[in-house]
Amino acid sequence: MAILLLLALPLLLYSPSLSSASDSLTKGSSLLVENTNDLLISPSGTFIAGFFPVGDNAYCFAIWFDEPFCSNNCTIVWMANRDQPVNGKRSALSLLKSGNLILTDAGRITVWATDTVSESSVYLQLQESGNLVLNNSEGDILWQSFDFPTNTLLLLQPLSKDKQLVSSRSQTNYSSGFYKLLFDNDNVLHLLFASPSITSLYWPDPELLVFEAKRSTYNNSRRAYFDPLGNFSSSDKFFSKSADYGANFQRRLTIDSDGNLRLYSREDKRDAWTVSWQAISQPCIIHGICGPNSVCNYVPSSGRNCSCLRGFKMKDVTDWSLGCEPEIKLCSTNETNFLRLTHVQFYGYDYGFYPNYTLDRCKEVCSQRCDCPGFQFRFSKHGNPNNTPYCFVKFRLLNGYRSPSFEDDFYLKVPITIPLYPAPVEESRLHCAVEITKLDRVYTKIPENRTLKFLLWFASIVGAIEFTDCKPDVEGNYDKTQMKILVGVALKCANEDKDTRPTMRQVVEMLLQYEKHNSESVEFTIE
Ligand SMILES: *[C@@H]1O[C@H](CO)[C@@H](O)[C@H](O)[C@H]1NC(C)=O
Ligand SMILES: *[C@@H]1O[C@H](CO)[C@@H](O)[C@H](O)[C@H]1NC(C)=O
Ligand SMILES: *[C@@H]1O[C@H](CO)[C@@H](O)[C@H](O)[C@H]1NC(C)=O
Ligand SMILES: *[C@@H]1O[C@H](CO)[C@@H](O)[C@H](O)[C@H]1NC(C)=O
Ligand SMILES: *[C@@H]1O[C@H](CO)[C@@H](O)[C@H](O)[C@H]1NC(C)=O
Ligand SMILES: *[C@@H]1O[C@H](CO)[C@@H](O)[C@H](O)[C@H]1NC(C)=O
Ligand SMILES: *[C@@H]1O[C@H](CO)[C@@H](O)[C@H](O)[C@H]1NC(C)=O
Ligand SMILES: *[C@@H]1O[C@H](CO)[C@@H](O)[C@H](O)[C@H]1NC(C)=O
Ligand SMILES: *[C@@H]1O[C@H](CO)[C@@H](O)[C@H](O)[C@H]1NC(C)=O
């Protein structure tokens, strides 16, 4: 039957059409990945469950909000197999005669199962709350998706003991990411960064004691949920009202791939989601956000940016969470200096705390340790009645964060060959310090001085434009293709989210590619 269907409907394009969707699945029936109408719809049509495309010929069985025109970017609220997508052919969700609900990949292996058993008849239904429920004819609930959240809680869906929300890897990759919302052993609801090599709690503020954070450790029921009015509350006494508290809106609580926990709301399925509450207002506080050996800067317009420390380079130019790696191994040389970075702090990973050590003694401690990349030093009168210095010697540089409010200085160990001129942090991402107005499509026309300045600045960094004897001759004597590339970069800089800007290395690669082919093969999408 499945094979016949497959032959009959070979190349249907995905679209979340509602035409012949069923309202429940019974024993012996299946939802087939090829059949785009094999969907479960909640009674009033708020939610849809079915196979959702997550990549090239890759599908996950998911629940999402019904929204107009959301073909492959609908708001997913639950996934069965986020870390193991199935093939676009011969994959199915089947309710077996035994009562077990299974997801099979390409007609062969079972990638997911509810492991339920029932002698009597069973029904799989998507309720109006967004809960996918498997019940028997006695009305007992055998399994429900609300008990196995992925990255989102829906209205009145509790986060309970031993459950957690886990972020997606990125906005476009639905696999499990590094951020979690869970109750820890102290009965307190926490946000946790958990990469393969590092785990650290970052909410509530780890520098506060539990009671200072207005939480309680005494209620071990461990439950958190949000109510219809927009009050998110938890058994550890945490609660917070949404900005639109009281309104009868659609809502969802999601741990986003950037590690922030946000309550979203909207009046209607045709509206865009707005953030009505978030756990963290200063995104650089989120651990792991820029990876090791880098510094997070707070940028009012876009939230944050990341940059590598001097002497370090990005490990993977497409992924900041991997951070930066040293350009030169420091222990291969005994000749080191310390570069002072003002208002910079690296949270945690102290090898030791040395009270009342002078700067020179602190330097000495770090110099003598091969594994010491630097130290935090404070010599401030504020909050320091004895006027004694503090020296925190680090063994790893994580959670780097620059803020004018920090009185600390950080001293970075650098090879003696690196100049100590005062440029605190090496910027490795495209720098759009000069504000750019939209350029004309015609790349030879440069309408504004600011743009010109930017291009000159940019060119001097990349070394892409030939200058006549730094009078820069930008009006005439330049390579049109290179200029086109530069203008393209400038436009990217002006138009896009700052976090998605190309890095210097990518820009250089683009230019090198041009040189290799010596043709107009490098194209930017210029609006
Ligand atoms: C994807 O979602 C965004 C915002 O949610 C929306 O603006 C855009 O139109 C959607 N794209 C498609 C192809 O539906
Ligand atoms: C299964 O649950 C649904 C929704 O709660 C309900 O409508 C249905 O009657 C239940 N089935 C049985 C057999 O109890
Ligand atoms: C999504 O992320 C996972 C985990 O990091 C990775 O293994 C997978 O290759 C990624 N998928 C895509 C399409 O990039
Ligand atoms: C939100 O919920 C908490 C816990 O149930 C409660 O103490 C608080 O009063 C509620 N706030 C509002 C505005 O309803
Ligand atoms: C513990 O939290 C639950 C909510 O999860 C609440 O119903 C109960 O009253 C709380 N117990 C105490 C002693 O505060
Ligand atoms: C990051 O933000 C800081 C603070 O606004 C700014 O000084 C710096 O130039 C930015 N760096 C990059 C690479 O955009
Ligand atoms: C550094 O190493 C060089 C040669 O490797 C040696 O001559 C010099 O004495 C060393 N300096 C210190 C301070 O250990
Ligand atoms: C700090 O060290 C100095 C000498 O280096 C000493 O005079 C002073 O009493 C010390 N202060 C404290 C608070 O230990
Ligand atoms: C460019 O800037 C100079 C000096 O700032 C000014 O005199 C000139 O008019 C500007 N040109 C344009 C096109 O804005």
Short mmCIF file of N, CA and C and ligand atoms in Angstrom, two decimals, residues 67-75 272-273, ligand 1:
data_model
loop_
_atom_site.label_atom_id
_atom_site.label_comp_id
_atom_site.label_asym_id
_atom_site.label_seq_id
_atom_site.Cartn_x
_atom_site.Cartn_y
_atom_site.Cartn_z
N GLU A 67 0.29 28.29 10.26
CA GLU A 67 0.50 29.69 9.88
C GLU A 67 0.38 29.77 8.38
N PRO A 68 -0.14 30.87 7.86
CA PRO A 68 -0.19 30.98 6.41
C PRO A 68 1.22 31.11 5.82
N PHE A 69 1.47 30.46 4.72
CA PHE A 69 2.71 30.58 3.94
C PHE A 69 3.97 30.24 4.72
N CYS A 70 3.94 29.27 5.60
CA CYS A 70 5.18 28.99 6.35
C CYS A 70 5.81 27.71 5.84
N SER A 71 5.93 27.53 4.56
CA SER A 71 6.29 26.22 4.01
C SER A 71 7.45 25.51 4.71
N ASN A 72 8.60 26.17 4.87
CA ASN A 72 9.66 25.44 5.57
C ASN A 72 10.21 26.21 6.75
N ASN A 73 9.52 27.26 7.15
CA ASN A 73 9.96 27.93 8.38
C ASN A 73 8.79 28.19 9.33
N CYS A 74 7.98 27.16 9.50
CA CYS A 74 6.88 27.28 10.45
C CYS A 74 7.43 27.26 11.87
N THR A 75 6.62 27.68 12.82
CA THR A 75 7.05 27.69 14.21
C THR A 75 6.88 26.30 14.80
N ALA A 272 3.32 38.28 13.30
CA ALA A 272 4.66 37.81 13.66
C ALA A 272 4.71 37.68 15.18
N TRP A 273 5.57 36.78 15.65
CA TRP A 273 5.76 36.61 17.09
C TRP A 273 6.52 37.81 17.64
C1 LIG B 1 9.78 32.78 7.20
O1 LIG B 1 9.51 33.45 8.40
C2 LIG B 1 9.71 34.83 8.37
C3 LIG B 1 9.52 35.40 9.73
O2 LIG B 1 8.92 34.51 10.60
C4 LIG B 1 8.78 35.44 7.35
O3 LIG B 1 8.99 36.83 7.29
C5 LIG B 1 9.03 34.84 6.01
O4 LIG B 1 8.13 35.32 5.08
C6 LIG B 1 8.94 33.33 6.07
N1 LIG B 1 9.38 32.77 4.83
C7 LIG B 1 8.63 31.95 4.13
C8 LIG B 1 9.22 31.43 2.88
O5 LIG B 1 7.52 31.62 4.47
#
